[in-house]
PDB file of C-alpha atoms in Angstrom:
ATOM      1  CA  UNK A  17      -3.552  -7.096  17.690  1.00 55.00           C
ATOM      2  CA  UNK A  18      -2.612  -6.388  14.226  1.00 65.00           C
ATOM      3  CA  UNK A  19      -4.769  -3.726  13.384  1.00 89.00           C
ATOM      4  CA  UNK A  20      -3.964  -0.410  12.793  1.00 95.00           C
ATOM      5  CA  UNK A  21      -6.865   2.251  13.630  1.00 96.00           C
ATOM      6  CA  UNK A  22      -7.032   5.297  11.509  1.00 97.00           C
ATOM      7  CA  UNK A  23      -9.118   8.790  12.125  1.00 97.00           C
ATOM      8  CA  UNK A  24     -11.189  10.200  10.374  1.00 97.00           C
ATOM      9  CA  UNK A  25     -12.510   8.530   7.664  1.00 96.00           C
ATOM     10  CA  UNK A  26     -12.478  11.881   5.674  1.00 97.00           C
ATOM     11  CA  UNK A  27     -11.368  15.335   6.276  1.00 98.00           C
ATOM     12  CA  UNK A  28     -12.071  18.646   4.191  1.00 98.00           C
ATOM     13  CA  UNK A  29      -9.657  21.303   5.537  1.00 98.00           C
ATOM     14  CA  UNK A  30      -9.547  25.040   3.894  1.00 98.00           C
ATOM     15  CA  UNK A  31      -6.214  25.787   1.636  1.00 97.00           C
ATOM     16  CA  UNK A  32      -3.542  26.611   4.010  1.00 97.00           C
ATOM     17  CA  UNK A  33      -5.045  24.576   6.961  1.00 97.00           C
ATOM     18  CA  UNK A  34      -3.100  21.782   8.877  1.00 98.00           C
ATOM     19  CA  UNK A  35      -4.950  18.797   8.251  1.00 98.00           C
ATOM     20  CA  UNK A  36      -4.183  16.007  10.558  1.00 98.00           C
ATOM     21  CA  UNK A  37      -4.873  12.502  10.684  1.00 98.00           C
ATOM     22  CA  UNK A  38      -3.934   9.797  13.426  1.00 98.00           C
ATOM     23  CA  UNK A  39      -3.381   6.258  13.538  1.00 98.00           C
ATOM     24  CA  UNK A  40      -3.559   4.186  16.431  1.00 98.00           C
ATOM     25  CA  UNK A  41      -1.801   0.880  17.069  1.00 96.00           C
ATOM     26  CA  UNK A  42      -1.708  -1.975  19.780  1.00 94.00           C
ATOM     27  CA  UNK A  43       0.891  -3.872  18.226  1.00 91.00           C
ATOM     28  CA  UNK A  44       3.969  -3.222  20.486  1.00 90.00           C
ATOM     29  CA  UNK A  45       6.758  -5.014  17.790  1.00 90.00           C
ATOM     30  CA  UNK A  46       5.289  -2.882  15.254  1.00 92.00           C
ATOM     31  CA  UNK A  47       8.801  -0.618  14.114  1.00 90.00           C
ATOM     32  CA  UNK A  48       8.129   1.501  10.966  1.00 91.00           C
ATOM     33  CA  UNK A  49       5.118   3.578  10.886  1.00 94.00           C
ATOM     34  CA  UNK A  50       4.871   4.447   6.728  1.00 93.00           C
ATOM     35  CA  UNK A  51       2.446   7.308   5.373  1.00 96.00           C
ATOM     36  CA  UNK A  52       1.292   6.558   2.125  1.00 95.00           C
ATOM     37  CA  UNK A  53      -0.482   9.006  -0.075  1.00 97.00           C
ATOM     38  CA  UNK A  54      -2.745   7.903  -2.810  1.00 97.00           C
ATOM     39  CA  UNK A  55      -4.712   9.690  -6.120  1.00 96.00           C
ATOM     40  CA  UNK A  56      -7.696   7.886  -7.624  1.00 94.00           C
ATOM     41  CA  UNK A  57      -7.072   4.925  -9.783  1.00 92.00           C
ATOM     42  CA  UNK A  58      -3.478   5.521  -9.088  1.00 94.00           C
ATOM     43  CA  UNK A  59      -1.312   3.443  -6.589  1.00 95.00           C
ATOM     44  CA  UNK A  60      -0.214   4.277  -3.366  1.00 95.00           C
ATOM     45  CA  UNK A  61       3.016   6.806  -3.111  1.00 93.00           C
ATOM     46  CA  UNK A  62       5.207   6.407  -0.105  1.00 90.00           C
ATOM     47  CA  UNK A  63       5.255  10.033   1.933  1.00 93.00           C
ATOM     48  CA  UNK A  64       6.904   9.623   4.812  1.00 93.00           C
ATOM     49  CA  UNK A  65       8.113   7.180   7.273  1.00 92.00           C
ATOM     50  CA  UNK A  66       9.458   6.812  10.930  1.00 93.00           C
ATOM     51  CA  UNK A  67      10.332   5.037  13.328  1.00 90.00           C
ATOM     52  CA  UNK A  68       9.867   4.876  16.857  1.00 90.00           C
ATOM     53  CA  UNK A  69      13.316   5.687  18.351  1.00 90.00           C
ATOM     54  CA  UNK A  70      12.174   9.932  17.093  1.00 92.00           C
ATOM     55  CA  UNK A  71       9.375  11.258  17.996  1.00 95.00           C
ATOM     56  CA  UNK A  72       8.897  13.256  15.538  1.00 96.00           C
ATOM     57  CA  UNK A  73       9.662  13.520  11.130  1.00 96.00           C
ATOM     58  CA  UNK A  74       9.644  16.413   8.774  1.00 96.00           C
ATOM     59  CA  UNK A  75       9.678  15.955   5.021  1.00 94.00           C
ATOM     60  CA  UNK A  76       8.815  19.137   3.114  1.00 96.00           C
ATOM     61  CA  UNK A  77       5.359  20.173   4.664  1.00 97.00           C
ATOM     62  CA  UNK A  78       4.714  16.754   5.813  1.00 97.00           C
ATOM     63  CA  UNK A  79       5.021  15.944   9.473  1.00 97.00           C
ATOM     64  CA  UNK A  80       4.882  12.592  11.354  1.00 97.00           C
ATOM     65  CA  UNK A  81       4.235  13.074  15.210  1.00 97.00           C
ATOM     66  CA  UNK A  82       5.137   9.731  17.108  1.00 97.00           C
ATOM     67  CA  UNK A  83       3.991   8.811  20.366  1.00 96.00           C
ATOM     68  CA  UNK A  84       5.237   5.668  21.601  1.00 94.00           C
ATOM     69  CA  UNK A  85       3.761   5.619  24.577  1.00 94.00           C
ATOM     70  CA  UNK A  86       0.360   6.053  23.717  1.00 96.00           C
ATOM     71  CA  UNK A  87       0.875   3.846  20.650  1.00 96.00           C
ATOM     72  CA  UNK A  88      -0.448   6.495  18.299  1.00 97.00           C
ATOM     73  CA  UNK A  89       1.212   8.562  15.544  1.00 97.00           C
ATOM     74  CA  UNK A  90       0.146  11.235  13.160  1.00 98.00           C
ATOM     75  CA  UNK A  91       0.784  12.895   9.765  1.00 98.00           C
ATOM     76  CA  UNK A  92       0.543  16.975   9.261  1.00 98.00           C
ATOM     77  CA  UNK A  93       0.278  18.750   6.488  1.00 98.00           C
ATOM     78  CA  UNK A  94       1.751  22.014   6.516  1.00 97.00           C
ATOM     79  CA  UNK A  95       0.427  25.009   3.709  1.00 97.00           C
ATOM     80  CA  UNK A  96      -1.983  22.341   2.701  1.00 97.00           C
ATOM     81  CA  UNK A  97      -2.913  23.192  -1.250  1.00 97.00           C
ATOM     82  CA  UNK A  98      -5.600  21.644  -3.123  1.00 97.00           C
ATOM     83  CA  UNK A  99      -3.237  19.410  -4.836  1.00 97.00           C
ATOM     84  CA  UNK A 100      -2.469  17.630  -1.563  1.00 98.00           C
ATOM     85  CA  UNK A 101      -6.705  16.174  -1.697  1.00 98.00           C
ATOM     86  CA  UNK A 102      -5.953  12.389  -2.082  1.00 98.00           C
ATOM     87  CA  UNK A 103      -6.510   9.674   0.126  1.00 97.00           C
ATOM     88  CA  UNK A 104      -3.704   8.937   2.866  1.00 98.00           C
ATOM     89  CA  UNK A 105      -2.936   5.724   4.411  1.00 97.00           C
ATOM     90  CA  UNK A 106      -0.995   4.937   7.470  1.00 97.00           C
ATOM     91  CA  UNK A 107       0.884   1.719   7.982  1.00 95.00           C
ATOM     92  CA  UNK A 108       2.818  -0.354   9.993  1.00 94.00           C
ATOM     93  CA  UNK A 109       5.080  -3.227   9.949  1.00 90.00           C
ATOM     94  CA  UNK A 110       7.717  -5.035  12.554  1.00 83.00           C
ATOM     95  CA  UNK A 111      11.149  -5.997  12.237  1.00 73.00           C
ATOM     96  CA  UNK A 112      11.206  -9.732  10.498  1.00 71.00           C
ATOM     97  CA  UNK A 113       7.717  -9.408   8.929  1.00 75.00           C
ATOM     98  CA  UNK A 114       7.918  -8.394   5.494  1.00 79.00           C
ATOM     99  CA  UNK A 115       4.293  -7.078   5.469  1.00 88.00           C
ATOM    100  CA  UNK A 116       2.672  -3.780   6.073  1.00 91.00           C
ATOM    101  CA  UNK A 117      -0.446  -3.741   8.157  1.00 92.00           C
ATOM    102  CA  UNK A 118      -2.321  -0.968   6.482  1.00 95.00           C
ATOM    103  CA  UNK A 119      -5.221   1.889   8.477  1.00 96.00           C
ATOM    104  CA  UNK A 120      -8.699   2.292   6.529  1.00 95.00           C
ATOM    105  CA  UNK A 121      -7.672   5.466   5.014  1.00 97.00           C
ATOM    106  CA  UNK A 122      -8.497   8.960   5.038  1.00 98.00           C
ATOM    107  CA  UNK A 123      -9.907  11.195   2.120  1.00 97.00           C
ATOM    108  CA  UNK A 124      -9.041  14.356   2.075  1.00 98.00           C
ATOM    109  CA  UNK A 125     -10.281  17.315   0.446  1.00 98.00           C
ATOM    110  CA  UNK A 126      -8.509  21.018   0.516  1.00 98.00           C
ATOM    111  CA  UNK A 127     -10.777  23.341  -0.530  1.00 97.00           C
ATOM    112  CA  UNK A 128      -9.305  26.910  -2.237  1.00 93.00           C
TER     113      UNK A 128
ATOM    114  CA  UNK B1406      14.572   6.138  -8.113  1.00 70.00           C
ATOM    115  CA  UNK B1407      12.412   2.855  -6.163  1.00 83.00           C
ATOM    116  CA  UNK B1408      10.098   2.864  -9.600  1.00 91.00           C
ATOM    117  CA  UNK B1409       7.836  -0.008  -9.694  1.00 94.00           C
ATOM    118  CA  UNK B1410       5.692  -0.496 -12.823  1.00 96.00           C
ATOM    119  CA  UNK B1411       2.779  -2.346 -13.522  1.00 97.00           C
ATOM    120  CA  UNK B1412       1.318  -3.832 -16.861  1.00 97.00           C
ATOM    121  CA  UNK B1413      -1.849  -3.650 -18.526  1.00 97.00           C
ATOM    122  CA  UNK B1414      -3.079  -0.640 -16.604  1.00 96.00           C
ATOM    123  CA  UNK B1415      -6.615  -1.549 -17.498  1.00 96.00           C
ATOM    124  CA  UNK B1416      -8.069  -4.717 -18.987  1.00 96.00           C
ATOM    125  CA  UNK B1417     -11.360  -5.417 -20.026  1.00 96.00           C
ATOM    126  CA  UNK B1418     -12.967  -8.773 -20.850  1.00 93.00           C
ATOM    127  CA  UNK B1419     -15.419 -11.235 -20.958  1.00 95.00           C
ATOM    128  CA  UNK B1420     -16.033 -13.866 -18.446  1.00 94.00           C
ATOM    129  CA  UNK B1421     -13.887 -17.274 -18.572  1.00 94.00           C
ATOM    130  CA  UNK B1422     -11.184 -14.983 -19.725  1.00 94.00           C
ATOM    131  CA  UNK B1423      -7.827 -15.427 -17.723  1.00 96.00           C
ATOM    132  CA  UNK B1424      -5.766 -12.128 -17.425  1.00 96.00           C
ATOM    133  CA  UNK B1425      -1.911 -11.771 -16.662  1.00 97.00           C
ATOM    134  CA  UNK B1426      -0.203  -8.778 -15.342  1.00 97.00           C
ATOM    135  CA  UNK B1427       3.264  -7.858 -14.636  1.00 97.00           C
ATOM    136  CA  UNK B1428       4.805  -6.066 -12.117  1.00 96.00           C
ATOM    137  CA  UNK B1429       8.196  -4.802 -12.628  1.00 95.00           C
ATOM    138  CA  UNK B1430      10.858  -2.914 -10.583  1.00 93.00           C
ATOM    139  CA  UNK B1431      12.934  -0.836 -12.538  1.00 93.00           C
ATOM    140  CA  UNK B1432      15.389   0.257 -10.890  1.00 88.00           C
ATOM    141  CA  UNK B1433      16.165  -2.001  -7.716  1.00 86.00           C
ATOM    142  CA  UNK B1434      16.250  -5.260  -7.435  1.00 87.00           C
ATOM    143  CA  UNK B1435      12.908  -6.736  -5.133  1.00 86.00           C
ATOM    144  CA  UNK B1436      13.316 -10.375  -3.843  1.00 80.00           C
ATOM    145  CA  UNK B1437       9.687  -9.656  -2.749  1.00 89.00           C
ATOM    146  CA  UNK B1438       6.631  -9.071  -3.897  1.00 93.00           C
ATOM    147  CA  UNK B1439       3.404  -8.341  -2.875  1.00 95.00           C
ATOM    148  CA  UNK B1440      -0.091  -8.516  -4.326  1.00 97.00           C
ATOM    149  CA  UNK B1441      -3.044  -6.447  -3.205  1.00 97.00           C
ATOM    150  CA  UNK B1442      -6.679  -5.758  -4.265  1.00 97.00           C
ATOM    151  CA  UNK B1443      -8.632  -2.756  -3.708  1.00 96.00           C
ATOM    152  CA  UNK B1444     -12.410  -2.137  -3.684  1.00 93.00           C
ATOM    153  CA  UNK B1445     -13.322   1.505  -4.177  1.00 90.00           C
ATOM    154  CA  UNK B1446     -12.940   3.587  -0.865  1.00 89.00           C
ATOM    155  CA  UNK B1447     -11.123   0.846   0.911  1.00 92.00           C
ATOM    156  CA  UNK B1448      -7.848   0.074   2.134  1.00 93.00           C
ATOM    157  CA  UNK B1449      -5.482  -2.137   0.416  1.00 94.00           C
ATOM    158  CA  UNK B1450      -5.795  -6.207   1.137  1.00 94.00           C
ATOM    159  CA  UNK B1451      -3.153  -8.776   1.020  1.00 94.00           C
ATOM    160  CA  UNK B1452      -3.333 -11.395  -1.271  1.00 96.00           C
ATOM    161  CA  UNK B1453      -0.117 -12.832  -1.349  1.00 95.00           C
ATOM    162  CA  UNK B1454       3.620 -12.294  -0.680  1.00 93.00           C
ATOM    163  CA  UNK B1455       6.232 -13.720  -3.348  1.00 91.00           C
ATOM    164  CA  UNK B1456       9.941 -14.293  -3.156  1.00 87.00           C
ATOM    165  CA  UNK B1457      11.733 -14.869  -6.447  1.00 83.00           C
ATOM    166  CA  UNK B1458      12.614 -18.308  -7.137  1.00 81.00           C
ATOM    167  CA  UNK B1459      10.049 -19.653  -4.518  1.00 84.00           C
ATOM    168  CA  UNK B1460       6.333 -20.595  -4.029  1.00 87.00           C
ATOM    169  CA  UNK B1461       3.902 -17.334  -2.906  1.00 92.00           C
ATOM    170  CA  UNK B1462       2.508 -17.245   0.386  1.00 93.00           C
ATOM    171  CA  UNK B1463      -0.975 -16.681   0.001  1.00 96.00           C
ATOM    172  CA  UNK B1464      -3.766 -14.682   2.891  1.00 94.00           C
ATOM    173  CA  UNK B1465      -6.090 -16.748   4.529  1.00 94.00           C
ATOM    174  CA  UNK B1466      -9.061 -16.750   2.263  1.00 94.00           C
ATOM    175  CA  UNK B1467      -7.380 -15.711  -1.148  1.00 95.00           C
ATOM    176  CA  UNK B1468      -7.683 -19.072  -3.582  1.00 94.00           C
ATOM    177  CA  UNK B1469      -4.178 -19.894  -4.400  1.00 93.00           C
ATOM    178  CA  UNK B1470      -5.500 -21.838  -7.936  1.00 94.00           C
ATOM    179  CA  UNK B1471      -7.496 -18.838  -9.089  1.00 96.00           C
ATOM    180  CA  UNK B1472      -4.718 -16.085  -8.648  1.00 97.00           C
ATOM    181  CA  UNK B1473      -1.361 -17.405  -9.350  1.00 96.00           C
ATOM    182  CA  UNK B1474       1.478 -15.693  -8.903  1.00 95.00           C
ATOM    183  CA  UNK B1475       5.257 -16.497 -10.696  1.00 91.00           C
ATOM    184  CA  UNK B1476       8.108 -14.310  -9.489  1.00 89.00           C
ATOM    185  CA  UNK B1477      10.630 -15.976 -12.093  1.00 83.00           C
ATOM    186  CA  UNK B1478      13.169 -12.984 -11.625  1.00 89.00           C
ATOM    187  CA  UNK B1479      14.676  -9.839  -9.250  1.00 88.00           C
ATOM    188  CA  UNK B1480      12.978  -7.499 -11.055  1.00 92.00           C
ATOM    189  CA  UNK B1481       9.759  -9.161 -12.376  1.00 94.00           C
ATOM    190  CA  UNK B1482       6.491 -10.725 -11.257  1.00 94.00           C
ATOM    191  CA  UNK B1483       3.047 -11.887 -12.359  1.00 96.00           C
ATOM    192  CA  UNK B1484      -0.730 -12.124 -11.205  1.00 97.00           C
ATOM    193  CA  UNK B1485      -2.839 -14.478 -13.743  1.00 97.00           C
ATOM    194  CA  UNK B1486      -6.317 -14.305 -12.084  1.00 97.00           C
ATOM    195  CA  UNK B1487      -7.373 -17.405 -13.969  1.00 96.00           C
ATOM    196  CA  UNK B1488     -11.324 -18.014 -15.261  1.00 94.00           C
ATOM    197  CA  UNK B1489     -12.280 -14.257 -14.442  1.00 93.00           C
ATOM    198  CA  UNK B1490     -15.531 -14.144 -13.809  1.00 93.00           C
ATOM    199  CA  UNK B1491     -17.028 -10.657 -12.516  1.00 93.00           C
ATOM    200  CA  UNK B1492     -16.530 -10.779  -8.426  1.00 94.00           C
ATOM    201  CA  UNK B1493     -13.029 -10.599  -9.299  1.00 95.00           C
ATOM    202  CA  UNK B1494     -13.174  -7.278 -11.313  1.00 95.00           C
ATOM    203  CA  UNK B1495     -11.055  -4.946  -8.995  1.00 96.00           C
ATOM    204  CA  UNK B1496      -7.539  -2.647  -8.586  1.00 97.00           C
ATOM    205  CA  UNK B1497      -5.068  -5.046  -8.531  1.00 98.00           C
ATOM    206  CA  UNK B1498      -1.677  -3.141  -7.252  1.00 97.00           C
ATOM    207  CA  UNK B1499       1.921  -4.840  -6.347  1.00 97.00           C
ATOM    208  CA  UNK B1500       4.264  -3.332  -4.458  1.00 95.00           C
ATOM    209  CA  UNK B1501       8.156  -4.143  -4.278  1.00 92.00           C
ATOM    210  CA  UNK B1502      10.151  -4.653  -1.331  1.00 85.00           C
ATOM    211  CA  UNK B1503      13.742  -2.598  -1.150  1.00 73.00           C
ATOM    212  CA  UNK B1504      15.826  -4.436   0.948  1.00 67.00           C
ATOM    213  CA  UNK B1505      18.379  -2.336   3.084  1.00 63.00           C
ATOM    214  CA  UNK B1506      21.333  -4.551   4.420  1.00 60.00           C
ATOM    215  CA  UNK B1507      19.628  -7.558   5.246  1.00 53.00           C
ATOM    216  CA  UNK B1508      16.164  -5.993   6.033  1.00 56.00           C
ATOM    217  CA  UNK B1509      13.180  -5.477   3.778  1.00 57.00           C
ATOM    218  CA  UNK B1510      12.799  -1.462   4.197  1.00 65.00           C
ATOM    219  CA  UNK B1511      10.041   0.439   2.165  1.00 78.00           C
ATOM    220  CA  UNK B1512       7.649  -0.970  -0.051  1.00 85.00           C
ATOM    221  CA  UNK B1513       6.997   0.855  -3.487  1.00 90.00           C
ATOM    222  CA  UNK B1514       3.788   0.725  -5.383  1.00 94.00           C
ATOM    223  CA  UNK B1515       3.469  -0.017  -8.537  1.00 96.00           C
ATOM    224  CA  UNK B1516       0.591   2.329 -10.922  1.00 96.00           C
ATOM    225  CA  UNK B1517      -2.251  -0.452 -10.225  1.00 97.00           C
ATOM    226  CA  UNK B1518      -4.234  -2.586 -12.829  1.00 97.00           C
ATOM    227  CA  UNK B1519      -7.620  -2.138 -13.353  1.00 97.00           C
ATOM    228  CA  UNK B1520      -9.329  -4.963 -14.274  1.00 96.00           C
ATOM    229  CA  UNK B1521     -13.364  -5.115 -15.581  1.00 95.00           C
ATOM    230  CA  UNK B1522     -15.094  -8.635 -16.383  1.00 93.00           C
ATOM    231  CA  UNK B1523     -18.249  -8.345 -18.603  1.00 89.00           C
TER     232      UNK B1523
END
């Protein structure tokens, strides 16, 4: 019940695409969904978060689509650029548990 | 701001060889810690949580005498993965909690160590 599902495993999207990925949770305590973006050999950068009283984020060109029904989010990434190819993990945690549970990650790859 | 650092970045050494690093936020106070390891193209894994001043809470599975973790201060703690041997040659990364009011918010990552036993 603590898992966190994440799709796909990897992703190549053209420059300027919307690249999405989605993350799906059974978890029903869980109350902050993080995104966490990640370069290789580099540590894991927080993107955006949310939580699920909104059903929806926007940072910049990043997007977090929340569905609390369904028990699924999403991140989208708007003008994607090359510079946005990393790997990209979601997350969640509930209120009282200091830890994150983490999805297997997504690589993606924007090609110019 | 939310920096968390990590030091050595990389380490290289021989078997037998026990190997400290430090995980420091820099500018916020963290009354926890956390520890992960990460095997190439996988997700991050839990090894411990640490509250300064206390004992870590380790994952099921991770051998609390082989990594041990001090969290002496607000702003600093440690990993020594003691007798390195080379199964335990990996991306070690902390993160550091920022607490908002009385709850622990976002995590921040620190840079990762990468550490290779010969």
């Amino acid at each position: 019940q603590q898992q966190v599902k994440q799709s796909p495993q990897s992703l190549i999207v053209q420059k300027g695409g919307i690249p999405i990925i989605n993350c799906a949770y059974e978890n029903t305590a869980f109350d902050y969904f993080p995104w966490y973006q990640q370069f290789p050999g580099k540590g894991p950068a927080l993107l955006i978060a949310i939580r699920p009283d909104v059903s929806e984020k926007k940072e910049g060109r990043f997007t977090i689509s929340f569905n609390k029904s369904a028990k699924q989010f999403s991140l989208h990434i708007m003008d994607s650029q090359p510079g946005d190819s990393a790997t990209y993990f979601c997350a969640a945690k509930n209120f009282g548990n200091e830890k994150l549970t983490f999805g297997t990650g997504t690589r993606l790859t924007i090609i110019p | 701001g939310a920096v968390v650092s990590q030091h050595p970045s990389w380490v290289i050494c021989k078997s037998g060889t026990s190997v400290k690093i430090e995980c420091r936020s820099l500018d916020f106070q963290a009354t926890t810690m956390f520890w992960y390891r990460q095997f190439p193209k996988q997700s991050l894994m839990l090894m411990a949580t640490s509250n300064e001043g206390s004992k870590a809470t380790y994952e099921q599975g991770v051998e609390k005498d082989k990594f041990l973790i001090n969290h002496a201060s607000l702003t600093l703690s440690t990993l020594t993965v003691t007798s390195a041997h080379p199964e335990d040659s990996s991306f070690y990364i902390c993160s550091a909690g920022l607490a908002v009011g009385l709850l622990l918010d976002n995590q921040y990552f620190g840079p990762g160590t990468r550490l290779t036993l010969l």
